PDB file of C-alpha atoms in Angstrom:
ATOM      1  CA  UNK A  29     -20.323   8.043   4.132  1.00 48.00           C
ATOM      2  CA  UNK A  30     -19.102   5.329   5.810  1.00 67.00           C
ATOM      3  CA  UNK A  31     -15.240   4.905   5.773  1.00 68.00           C
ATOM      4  CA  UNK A  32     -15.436   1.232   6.064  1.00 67.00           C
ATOM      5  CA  UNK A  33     -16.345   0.982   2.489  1.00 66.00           C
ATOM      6  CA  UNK A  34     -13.108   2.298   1.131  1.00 64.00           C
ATOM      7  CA  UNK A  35      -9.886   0.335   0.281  1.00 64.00           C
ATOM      8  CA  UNK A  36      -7.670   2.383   2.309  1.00 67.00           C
ATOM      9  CA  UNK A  37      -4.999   2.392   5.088  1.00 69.00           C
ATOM     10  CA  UNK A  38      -7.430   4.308   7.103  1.00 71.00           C
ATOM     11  CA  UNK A  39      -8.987   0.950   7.487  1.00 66.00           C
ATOM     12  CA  UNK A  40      -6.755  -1.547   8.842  1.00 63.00           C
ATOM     13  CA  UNK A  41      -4.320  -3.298   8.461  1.00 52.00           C
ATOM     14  CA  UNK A  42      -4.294  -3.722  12.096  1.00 52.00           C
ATOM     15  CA  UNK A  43      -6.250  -0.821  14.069  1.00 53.00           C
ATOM     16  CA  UNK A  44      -8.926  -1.440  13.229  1.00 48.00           C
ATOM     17  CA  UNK A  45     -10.615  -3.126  10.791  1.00 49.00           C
ATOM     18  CA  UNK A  46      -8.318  -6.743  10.101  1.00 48.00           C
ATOM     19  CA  UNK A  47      -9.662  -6.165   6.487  1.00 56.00           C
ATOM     20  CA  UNK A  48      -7.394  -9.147   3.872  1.00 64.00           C
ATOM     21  CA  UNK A  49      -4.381  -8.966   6.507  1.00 75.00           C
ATOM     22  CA  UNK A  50      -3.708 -12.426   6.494  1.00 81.00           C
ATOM     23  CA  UNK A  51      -0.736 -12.343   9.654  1.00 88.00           C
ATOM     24  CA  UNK A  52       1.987  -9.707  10.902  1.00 92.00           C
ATOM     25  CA  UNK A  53       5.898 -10.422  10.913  1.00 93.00           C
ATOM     26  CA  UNK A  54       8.133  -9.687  14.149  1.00 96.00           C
ATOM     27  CA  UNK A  55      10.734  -7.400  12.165  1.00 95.00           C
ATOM     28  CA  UNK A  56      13.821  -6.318  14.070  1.00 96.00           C
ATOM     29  CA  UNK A  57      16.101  -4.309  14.078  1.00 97.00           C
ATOM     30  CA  UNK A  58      13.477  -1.720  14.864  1.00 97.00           C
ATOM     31  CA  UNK A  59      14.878   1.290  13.828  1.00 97.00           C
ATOM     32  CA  UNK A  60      14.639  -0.614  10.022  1.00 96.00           C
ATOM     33  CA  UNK A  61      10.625  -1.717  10.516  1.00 95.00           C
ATOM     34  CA  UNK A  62       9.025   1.319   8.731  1.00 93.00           C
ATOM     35  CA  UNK A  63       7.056   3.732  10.204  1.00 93.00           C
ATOM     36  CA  UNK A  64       3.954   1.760  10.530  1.00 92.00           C
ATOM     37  CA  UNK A  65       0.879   3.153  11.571  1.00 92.00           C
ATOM     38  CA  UNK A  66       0.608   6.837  12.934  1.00 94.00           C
ATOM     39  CA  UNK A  67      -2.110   5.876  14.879  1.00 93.00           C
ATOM     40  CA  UNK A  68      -0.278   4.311  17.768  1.00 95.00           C
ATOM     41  CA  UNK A  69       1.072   8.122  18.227  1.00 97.00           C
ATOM     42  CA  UNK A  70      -2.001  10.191  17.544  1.00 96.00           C
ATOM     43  CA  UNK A  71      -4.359   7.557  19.075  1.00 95.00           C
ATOM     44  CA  UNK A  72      -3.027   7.640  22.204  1.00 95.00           C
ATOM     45  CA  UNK A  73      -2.537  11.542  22.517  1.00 96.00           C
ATOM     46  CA  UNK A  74      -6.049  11.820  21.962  1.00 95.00           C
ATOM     47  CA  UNK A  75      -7.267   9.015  24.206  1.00 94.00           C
ATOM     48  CA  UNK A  76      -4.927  11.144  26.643  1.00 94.00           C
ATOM     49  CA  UNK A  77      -7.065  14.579  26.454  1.00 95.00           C
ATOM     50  CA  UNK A  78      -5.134  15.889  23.578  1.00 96.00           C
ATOM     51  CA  UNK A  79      -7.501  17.659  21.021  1.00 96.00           C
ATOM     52  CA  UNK A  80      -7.213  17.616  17.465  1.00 96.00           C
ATOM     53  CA  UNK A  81      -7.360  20.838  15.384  1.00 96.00           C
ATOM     54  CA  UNK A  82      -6.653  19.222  11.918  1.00 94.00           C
ATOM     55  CA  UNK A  83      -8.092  20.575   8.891  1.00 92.00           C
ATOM     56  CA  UNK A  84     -10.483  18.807   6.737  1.00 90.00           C
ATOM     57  CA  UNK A  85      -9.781  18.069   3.309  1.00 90.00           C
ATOM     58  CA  UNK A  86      -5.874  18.483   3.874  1.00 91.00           C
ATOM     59  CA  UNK A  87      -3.199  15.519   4.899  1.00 91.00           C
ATOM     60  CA  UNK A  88      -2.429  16.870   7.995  1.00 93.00           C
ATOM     61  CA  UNK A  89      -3.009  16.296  11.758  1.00 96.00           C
ATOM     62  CA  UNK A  90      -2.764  19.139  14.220  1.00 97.00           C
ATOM     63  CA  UNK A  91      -2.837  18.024  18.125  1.00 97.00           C
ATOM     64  CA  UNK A  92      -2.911  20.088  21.254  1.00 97.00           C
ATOM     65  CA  UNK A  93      -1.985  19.001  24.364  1.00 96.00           C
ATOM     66  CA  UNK A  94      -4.666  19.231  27.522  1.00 96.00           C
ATOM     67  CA  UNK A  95      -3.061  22.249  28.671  1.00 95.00           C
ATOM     68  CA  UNK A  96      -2.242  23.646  25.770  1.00 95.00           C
ATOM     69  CA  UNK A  97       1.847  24.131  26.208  1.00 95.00           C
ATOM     70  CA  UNK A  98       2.306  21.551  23.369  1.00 97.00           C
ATOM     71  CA  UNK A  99       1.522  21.002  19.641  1.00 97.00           C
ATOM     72  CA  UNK A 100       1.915  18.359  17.083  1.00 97.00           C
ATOM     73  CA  UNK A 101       1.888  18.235  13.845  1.00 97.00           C
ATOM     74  CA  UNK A 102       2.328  15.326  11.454  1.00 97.00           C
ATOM     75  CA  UNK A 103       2.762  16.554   7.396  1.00 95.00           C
ATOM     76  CA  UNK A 104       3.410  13.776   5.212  1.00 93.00           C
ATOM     77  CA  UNK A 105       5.846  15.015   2.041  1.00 90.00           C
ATOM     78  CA  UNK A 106       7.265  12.853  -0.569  1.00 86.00           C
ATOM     79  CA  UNK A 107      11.025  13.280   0.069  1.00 84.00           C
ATOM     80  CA  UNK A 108      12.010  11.049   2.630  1.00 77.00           C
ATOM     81  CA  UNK A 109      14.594  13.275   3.892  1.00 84.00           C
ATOM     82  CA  UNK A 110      11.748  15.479   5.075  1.00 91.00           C
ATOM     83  CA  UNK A 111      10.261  15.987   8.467  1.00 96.00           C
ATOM     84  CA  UNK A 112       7.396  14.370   8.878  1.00 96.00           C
ATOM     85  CA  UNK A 113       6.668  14.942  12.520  1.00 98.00           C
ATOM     86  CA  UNK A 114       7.352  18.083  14.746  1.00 97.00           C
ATOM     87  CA  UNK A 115       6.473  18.502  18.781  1.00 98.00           C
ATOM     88  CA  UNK A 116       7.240  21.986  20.084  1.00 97.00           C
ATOM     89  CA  UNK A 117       6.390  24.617  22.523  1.00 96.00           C
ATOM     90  CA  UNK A 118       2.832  26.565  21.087  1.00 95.00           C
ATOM     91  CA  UNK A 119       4.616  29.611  22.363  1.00 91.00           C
ATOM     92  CA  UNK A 120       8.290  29.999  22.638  1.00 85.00           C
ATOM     93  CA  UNK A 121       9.367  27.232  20.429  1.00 83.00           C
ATOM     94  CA  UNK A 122      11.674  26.244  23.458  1.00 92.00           C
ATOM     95  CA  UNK A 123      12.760  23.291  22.084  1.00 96.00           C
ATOM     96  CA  UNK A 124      11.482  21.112  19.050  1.00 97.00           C
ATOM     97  CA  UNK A 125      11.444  16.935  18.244  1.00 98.00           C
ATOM     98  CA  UNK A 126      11.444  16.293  14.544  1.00 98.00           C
ATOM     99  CA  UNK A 127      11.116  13.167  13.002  1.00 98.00           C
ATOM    100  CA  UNK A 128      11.224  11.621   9.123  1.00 96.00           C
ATOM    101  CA  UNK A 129       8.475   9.549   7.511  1.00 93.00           C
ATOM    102  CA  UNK A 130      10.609   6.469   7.920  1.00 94.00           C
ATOM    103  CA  UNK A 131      11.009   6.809  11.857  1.00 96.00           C
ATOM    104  CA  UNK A 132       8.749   3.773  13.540  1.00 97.00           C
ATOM    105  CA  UNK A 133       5.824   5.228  15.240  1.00 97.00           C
ATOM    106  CA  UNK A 134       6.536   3.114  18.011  1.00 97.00           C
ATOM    107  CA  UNK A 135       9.743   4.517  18.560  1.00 98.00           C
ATOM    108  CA  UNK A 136       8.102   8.281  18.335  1.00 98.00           C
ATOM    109  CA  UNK A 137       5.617   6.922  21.121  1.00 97.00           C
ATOM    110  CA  UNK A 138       8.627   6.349  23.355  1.00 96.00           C
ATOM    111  CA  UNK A 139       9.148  10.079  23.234  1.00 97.00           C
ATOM    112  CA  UNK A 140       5.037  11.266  23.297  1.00 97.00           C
ATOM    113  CA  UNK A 141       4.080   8.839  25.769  1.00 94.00           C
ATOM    114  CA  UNK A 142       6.687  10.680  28.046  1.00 93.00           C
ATOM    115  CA  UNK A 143       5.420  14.039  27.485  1.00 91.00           C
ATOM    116  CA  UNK A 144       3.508  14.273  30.563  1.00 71.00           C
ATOM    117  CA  UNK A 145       5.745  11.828  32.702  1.00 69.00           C
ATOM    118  CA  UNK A 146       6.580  12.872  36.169  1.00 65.00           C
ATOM    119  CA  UNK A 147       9.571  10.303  36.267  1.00 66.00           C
ATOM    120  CA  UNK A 148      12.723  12.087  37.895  1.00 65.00           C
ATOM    121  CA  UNK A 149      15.161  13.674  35.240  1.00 65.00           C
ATOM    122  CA  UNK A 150      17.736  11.301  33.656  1.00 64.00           C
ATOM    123  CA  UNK A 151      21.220  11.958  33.657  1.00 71.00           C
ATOM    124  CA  UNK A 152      22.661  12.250  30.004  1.00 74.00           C
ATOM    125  CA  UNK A 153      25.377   9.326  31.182  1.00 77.00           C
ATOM    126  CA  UNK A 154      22.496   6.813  31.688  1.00 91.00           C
ATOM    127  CA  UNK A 155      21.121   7.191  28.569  1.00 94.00           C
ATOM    128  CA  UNK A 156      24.511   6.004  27.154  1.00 94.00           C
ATOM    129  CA  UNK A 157      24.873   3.353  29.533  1.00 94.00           C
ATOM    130  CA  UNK A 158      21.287   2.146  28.200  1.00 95.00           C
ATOM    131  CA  UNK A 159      22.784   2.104  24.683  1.00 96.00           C
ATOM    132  CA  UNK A 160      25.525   0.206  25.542  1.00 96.00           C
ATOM    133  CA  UNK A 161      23.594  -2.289  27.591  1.00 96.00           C
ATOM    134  CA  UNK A 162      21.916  -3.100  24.433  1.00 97.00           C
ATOM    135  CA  UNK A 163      24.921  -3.344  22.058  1.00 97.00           C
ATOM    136  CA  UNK A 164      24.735   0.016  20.959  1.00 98.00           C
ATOM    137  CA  UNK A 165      28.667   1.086  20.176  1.00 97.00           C
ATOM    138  CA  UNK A 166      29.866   4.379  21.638  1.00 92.00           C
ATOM    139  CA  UNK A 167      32.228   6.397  20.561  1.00 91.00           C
ATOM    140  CA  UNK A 168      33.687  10.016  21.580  1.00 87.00           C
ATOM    141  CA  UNK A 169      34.910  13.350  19.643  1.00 76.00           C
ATOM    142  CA  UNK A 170      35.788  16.383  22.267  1.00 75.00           C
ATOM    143  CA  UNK A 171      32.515  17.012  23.759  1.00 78.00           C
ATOM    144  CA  UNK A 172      30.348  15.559  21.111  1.00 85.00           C
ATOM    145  CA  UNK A 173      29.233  11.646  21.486  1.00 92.00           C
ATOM    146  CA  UNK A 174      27.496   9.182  19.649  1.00 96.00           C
ATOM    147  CA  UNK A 175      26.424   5.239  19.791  1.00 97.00           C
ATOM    148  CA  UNK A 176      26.620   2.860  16.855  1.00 97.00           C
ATOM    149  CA  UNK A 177      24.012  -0.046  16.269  1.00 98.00           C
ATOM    150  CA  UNK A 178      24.666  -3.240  16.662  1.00 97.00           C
ATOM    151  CA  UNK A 179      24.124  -3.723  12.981  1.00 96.00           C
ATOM    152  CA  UNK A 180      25.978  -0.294  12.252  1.00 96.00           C
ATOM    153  CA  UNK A 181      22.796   1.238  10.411  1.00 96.00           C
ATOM    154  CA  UNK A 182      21.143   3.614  12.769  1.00 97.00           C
ATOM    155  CA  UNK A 183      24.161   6.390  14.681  1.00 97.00           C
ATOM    156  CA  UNK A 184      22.608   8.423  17.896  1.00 98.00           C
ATOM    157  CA  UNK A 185      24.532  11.058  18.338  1.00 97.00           C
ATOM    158  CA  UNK A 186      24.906  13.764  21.233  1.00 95.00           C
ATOM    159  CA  UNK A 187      26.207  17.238  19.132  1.00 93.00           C
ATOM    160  CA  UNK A 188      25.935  20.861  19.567  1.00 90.00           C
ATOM    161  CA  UNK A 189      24.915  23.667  16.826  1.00 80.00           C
ATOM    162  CA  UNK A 190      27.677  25.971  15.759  1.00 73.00           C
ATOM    163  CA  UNK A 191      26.838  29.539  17.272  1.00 70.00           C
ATOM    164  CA  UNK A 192      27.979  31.459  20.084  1.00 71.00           C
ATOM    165  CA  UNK A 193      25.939  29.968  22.356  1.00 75.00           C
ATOM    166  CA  UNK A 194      25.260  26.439  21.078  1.00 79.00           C
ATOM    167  CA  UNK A 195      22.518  24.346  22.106  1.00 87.00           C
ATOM    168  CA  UNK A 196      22.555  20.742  22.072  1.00 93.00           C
ATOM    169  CA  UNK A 197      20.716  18.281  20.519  1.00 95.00           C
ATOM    170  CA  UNK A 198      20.121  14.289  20.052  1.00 97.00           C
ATOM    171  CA  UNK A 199      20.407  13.316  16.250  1.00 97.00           C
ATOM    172  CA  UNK A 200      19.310   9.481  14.958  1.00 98.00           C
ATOM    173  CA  UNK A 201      20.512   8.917  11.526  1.00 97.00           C
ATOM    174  CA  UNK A 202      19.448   5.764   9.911  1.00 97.00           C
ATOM    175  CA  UNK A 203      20.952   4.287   7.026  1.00 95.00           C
ATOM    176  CA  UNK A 204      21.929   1.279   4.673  1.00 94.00           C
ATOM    177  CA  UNK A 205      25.454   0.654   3.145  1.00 93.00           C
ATOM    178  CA  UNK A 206      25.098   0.661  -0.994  1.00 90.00           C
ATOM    179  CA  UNK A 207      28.942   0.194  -1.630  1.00 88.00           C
ATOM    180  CA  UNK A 208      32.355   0.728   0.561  1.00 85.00           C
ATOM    181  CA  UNK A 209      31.512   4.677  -0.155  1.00 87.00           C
ATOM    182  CA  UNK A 210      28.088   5.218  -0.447  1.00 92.00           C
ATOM    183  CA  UNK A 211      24.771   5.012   1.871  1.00 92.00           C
ATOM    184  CA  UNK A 212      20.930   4.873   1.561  1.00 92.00           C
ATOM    185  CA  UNK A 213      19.268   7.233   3.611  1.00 93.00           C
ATOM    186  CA  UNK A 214      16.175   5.584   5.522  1.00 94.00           C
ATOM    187  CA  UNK A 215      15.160   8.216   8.171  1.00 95.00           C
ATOM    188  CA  UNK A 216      15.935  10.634  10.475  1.00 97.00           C
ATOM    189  CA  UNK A 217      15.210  12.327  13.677  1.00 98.00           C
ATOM    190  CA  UNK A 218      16.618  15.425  15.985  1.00 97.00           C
ATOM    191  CA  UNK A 219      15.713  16.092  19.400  1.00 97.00           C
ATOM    192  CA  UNK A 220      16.938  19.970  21.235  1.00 96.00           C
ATOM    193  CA  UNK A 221      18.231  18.641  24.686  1.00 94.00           C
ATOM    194  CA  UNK A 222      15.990  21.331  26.141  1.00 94.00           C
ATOM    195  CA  UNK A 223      13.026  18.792  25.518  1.00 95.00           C
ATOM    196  CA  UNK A 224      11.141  17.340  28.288  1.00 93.00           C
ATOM    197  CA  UNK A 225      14.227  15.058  29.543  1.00 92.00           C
ATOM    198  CA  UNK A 226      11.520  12.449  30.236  1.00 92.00           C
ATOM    199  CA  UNK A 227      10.270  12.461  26.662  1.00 95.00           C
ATOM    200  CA  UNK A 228      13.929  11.606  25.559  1.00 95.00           C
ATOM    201  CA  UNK A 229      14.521   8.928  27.700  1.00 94.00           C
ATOM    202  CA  UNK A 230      11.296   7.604  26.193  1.00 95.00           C
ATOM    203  CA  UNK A 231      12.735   8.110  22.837  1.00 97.00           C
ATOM    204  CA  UNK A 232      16.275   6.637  23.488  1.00 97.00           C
ATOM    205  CA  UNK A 233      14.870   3.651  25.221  1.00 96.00           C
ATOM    206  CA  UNK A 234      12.340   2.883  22.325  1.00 97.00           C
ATOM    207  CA  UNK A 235      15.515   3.539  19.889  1.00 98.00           C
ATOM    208  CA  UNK A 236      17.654   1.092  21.116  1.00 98.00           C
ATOM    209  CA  UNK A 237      15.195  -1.454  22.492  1.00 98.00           C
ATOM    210  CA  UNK A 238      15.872  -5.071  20.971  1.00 98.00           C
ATOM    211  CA  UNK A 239      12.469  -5.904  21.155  1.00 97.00           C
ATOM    212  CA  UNK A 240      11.060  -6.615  17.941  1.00 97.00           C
ATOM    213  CA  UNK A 241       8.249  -4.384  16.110  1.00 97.00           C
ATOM    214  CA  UNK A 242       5.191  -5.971  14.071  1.00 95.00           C
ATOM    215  CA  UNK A 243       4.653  -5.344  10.796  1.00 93.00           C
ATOM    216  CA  UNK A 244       1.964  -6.688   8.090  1.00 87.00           C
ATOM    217  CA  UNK A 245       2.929  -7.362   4.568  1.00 78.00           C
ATOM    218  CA  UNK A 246       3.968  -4.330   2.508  1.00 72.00           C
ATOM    219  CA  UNK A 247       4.720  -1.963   5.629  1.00 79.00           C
ATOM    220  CA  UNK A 248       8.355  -2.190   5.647  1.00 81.00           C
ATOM    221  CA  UNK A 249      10.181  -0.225   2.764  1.00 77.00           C
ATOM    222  CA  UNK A 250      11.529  -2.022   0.023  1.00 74.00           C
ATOM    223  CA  UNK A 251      15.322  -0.949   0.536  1.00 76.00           C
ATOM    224  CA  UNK A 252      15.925  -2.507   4.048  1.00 83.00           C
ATOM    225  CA  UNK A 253      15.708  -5.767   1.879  1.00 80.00           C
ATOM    226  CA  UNK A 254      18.943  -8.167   3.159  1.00 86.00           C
ATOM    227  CA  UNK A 255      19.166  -5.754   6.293  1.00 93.00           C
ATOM    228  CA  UNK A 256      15.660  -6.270   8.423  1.00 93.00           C
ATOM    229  CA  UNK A 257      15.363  -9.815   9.859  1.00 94.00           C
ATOM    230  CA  UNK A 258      11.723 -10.693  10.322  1.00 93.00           C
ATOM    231  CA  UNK A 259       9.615 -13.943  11.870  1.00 94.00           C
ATOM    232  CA  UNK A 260       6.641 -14.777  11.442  1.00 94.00           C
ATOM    233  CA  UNK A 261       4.772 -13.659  14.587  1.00 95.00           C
ATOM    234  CA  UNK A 262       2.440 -15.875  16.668  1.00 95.00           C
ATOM    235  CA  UNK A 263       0.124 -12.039  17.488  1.00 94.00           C
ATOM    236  CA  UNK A 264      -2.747 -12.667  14.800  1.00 91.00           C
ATOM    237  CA  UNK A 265      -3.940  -9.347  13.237  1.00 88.00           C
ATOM    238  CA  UNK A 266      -6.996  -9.247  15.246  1.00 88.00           C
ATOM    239  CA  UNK A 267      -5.301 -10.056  18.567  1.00 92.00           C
ATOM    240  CA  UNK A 268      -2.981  -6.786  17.529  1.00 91.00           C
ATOM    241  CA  UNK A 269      -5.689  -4.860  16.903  1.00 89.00           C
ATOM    242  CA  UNK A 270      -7.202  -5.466  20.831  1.00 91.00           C
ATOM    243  CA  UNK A 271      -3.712  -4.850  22.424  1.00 93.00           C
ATOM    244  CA  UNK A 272      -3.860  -1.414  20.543  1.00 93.00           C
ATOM    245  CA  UNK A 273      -7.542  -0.720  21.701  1.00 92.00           C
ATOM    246  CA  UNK A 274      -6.580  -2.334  25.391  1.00 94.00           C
ATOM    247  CA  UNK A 275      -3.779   0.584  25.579  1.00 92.00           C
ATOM    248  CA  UNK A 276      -5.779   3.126  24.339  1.00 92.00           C
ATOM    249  CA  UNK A 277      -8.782   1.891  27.245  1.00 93.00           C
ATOM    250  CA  UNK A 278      -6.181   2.147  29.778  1.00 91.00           C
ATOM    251  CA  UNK A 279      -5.165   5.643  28.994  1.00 89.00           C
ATOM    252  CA  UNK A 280      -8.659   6.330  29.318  1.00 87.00           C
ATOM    253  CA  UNK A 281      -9.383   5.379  32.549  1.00 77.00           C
ATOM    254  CA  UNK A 282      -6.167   7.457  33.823  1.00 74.00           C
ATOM    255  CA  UNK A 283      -7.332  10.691  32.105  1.00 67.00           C
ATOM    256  CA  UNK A 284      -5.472  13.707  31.153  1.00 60.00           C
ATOM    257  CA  UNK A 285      -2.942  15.211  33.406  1.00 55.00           C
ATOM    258  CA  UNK A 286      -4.311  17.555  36.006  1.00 56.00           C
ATOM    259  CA  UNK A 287      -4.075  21.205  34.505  1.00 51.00           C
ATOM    260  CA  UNK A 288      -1.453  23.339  35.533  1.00 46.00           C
ATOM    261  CA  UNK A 289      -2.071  25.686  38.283  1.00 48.00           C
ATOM    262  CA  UNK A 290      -0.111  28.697  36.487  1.00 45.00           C
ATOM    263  CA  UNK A 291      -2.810  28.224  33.357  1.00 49.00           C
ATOM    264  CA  UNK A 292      -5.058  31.017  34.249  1.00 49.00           C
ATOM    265  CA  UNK A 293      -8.598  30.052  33.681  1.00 48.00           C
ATOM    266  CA  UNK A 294     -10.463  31.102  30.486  1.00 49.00           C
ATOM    267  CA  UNK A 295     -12.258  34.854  30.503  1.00 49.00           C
ATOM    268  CA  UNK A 296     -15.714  34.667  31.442  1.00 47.00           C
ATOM    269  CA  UNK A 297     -17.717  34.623  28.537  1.00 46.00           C
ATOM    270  CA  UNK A 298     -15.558  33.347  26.126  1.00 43.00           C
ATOM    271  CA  UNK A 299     -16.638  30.246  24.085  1.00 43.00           C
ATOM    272  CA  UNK A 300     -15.677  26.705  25.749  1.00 43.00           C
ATOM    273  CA  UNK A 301     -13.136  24.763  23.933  1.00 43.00           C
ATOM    274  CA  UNK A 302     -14.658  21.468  22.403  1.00 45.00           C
ATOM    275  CA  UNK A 303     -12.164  18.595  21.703  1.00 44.00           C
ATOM    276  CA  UNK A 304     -12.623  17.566  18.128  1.00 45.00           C
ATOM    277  CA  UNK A 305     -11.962  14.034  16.902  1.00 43.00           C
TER     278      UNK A 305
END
């Protein structure tokens, strides 16, 4: 059956079917827009040779990457305080990039698009020097660091886990004031600094970029009410919809990275590996 001929998510708002979407809203800051649609994440893994391994029948999606050295997995779950997103070593579980429900996929995408990057490492100083370019606060305590908002809602912090031998990690807590002593948690996200270094660049500059994220009516949660400033956007739904397909196209043509030389090749034999959709 046809999954045009539901009333669901799956079919629009913007992705692809424009469906009763009458126009989008420019909604800033970012880190407040919602998570949006999960599409502009999975989408474009799979457009880049990733293959999917979800199960059917259950609200998951399972990704691989091309050379199979990465997974993702996205598990919705009704607390908000709950990860929603996880990319991670298959093997070793190296290192691991969680993210909560709330967390805008376009800000995940800053991190995923990276993945595969070649760009030269970035030193941890010029990430802060990118939040600060941009308004983003910093602050200091010992070792640990951390950069404020400009509208004091979302912290990114640089902090270390309390063992022997600690490992660092890049925290985003998002959150709205509800009194002088109390907060609203809207997401969060946490990011080992043994992660491609890349990928968090990606992620840190999609954090704190001022740019402003669209959004259709009823995407953005309810609580950021009196804290999201939004504009009617001049982008019409449809004219959304064939940016997203335009990016996807132009992953296309560029193909998935070339496979790593130390993958062995697969026995002789063996069945071939068909990517799913």
């Amino acid at each position: 059956m046809n999954h045009e001929r539901f009333y669901s998510r799956v079919n629009g708002p913007t992705l692809h079917r424009v469906n009763a979407v009458r126009w989008l809203d420019e909604v800033s800051p970012r880190h407040l827009a919602g998570g949006g649609d999960p599409r502009h994440v999975t989408e474009h893994l799979l457009a880049s040779g990733w293959s999917n391994h979800s199960v059917v029948g259950f609200p998951h999606v399972l990704l691989e990457s091309p050379d199979h050295h990465l997974h993702l997995t996205l598990e919705p779950e009704p607390d908000e305080r709950s990860t929603w997103w996880r990319i991670h070593p298959a093997e070793d579980r190296a290192w691991v990039a969680q993210f909560g429900g709330n967390t805008p996929a376009e800000v995940i995408a800053g991190f995923t698009d990276a993945l595969t990057s070649t760009t030269p490492q970035h030193p941890t100083a010029d990430l802060w020097r990118l939040a600060a370019s941009r308004g983003w606060a910093t602050r200091r305590a010992g070792r640990e660091r951390a950069a404020l908002s400009p509208d004091e809602t979302a912290v990114l912090a640089r902090v270390s886990s309390l063992s022997e031998t600690p490992r660092w990690r890049w925290d985003v807590e998002v959150s709205i004031p509800l009194s002088d002593t109390r907060r609203l948690w809207v997401w969060g996200a946490s990011i080992e600094e043994a992660a491609p270094a890349a990928a968090l660049a990606g992620f840190v500059d999609a954090l704190t970029d001022p740019t402003p994220l669209l959004r259709a009516e009823g995407q953005t949660t309810g609580h950021t009410f009196g804290f999201l400033n939004s504009l009617r956007s001049t982008v019409t739904p449809e004219q959304h919809r064939l940016l997203h397909l335009q990016r996807l196209q132009a992953t296309e043509r560029l193909g998935p990275p070339e496979q790593s030389p130390a993958t062995p090749p697969p026995p002789q034999g063996s069945p071939r590996h068909r990517r799913r959709r």
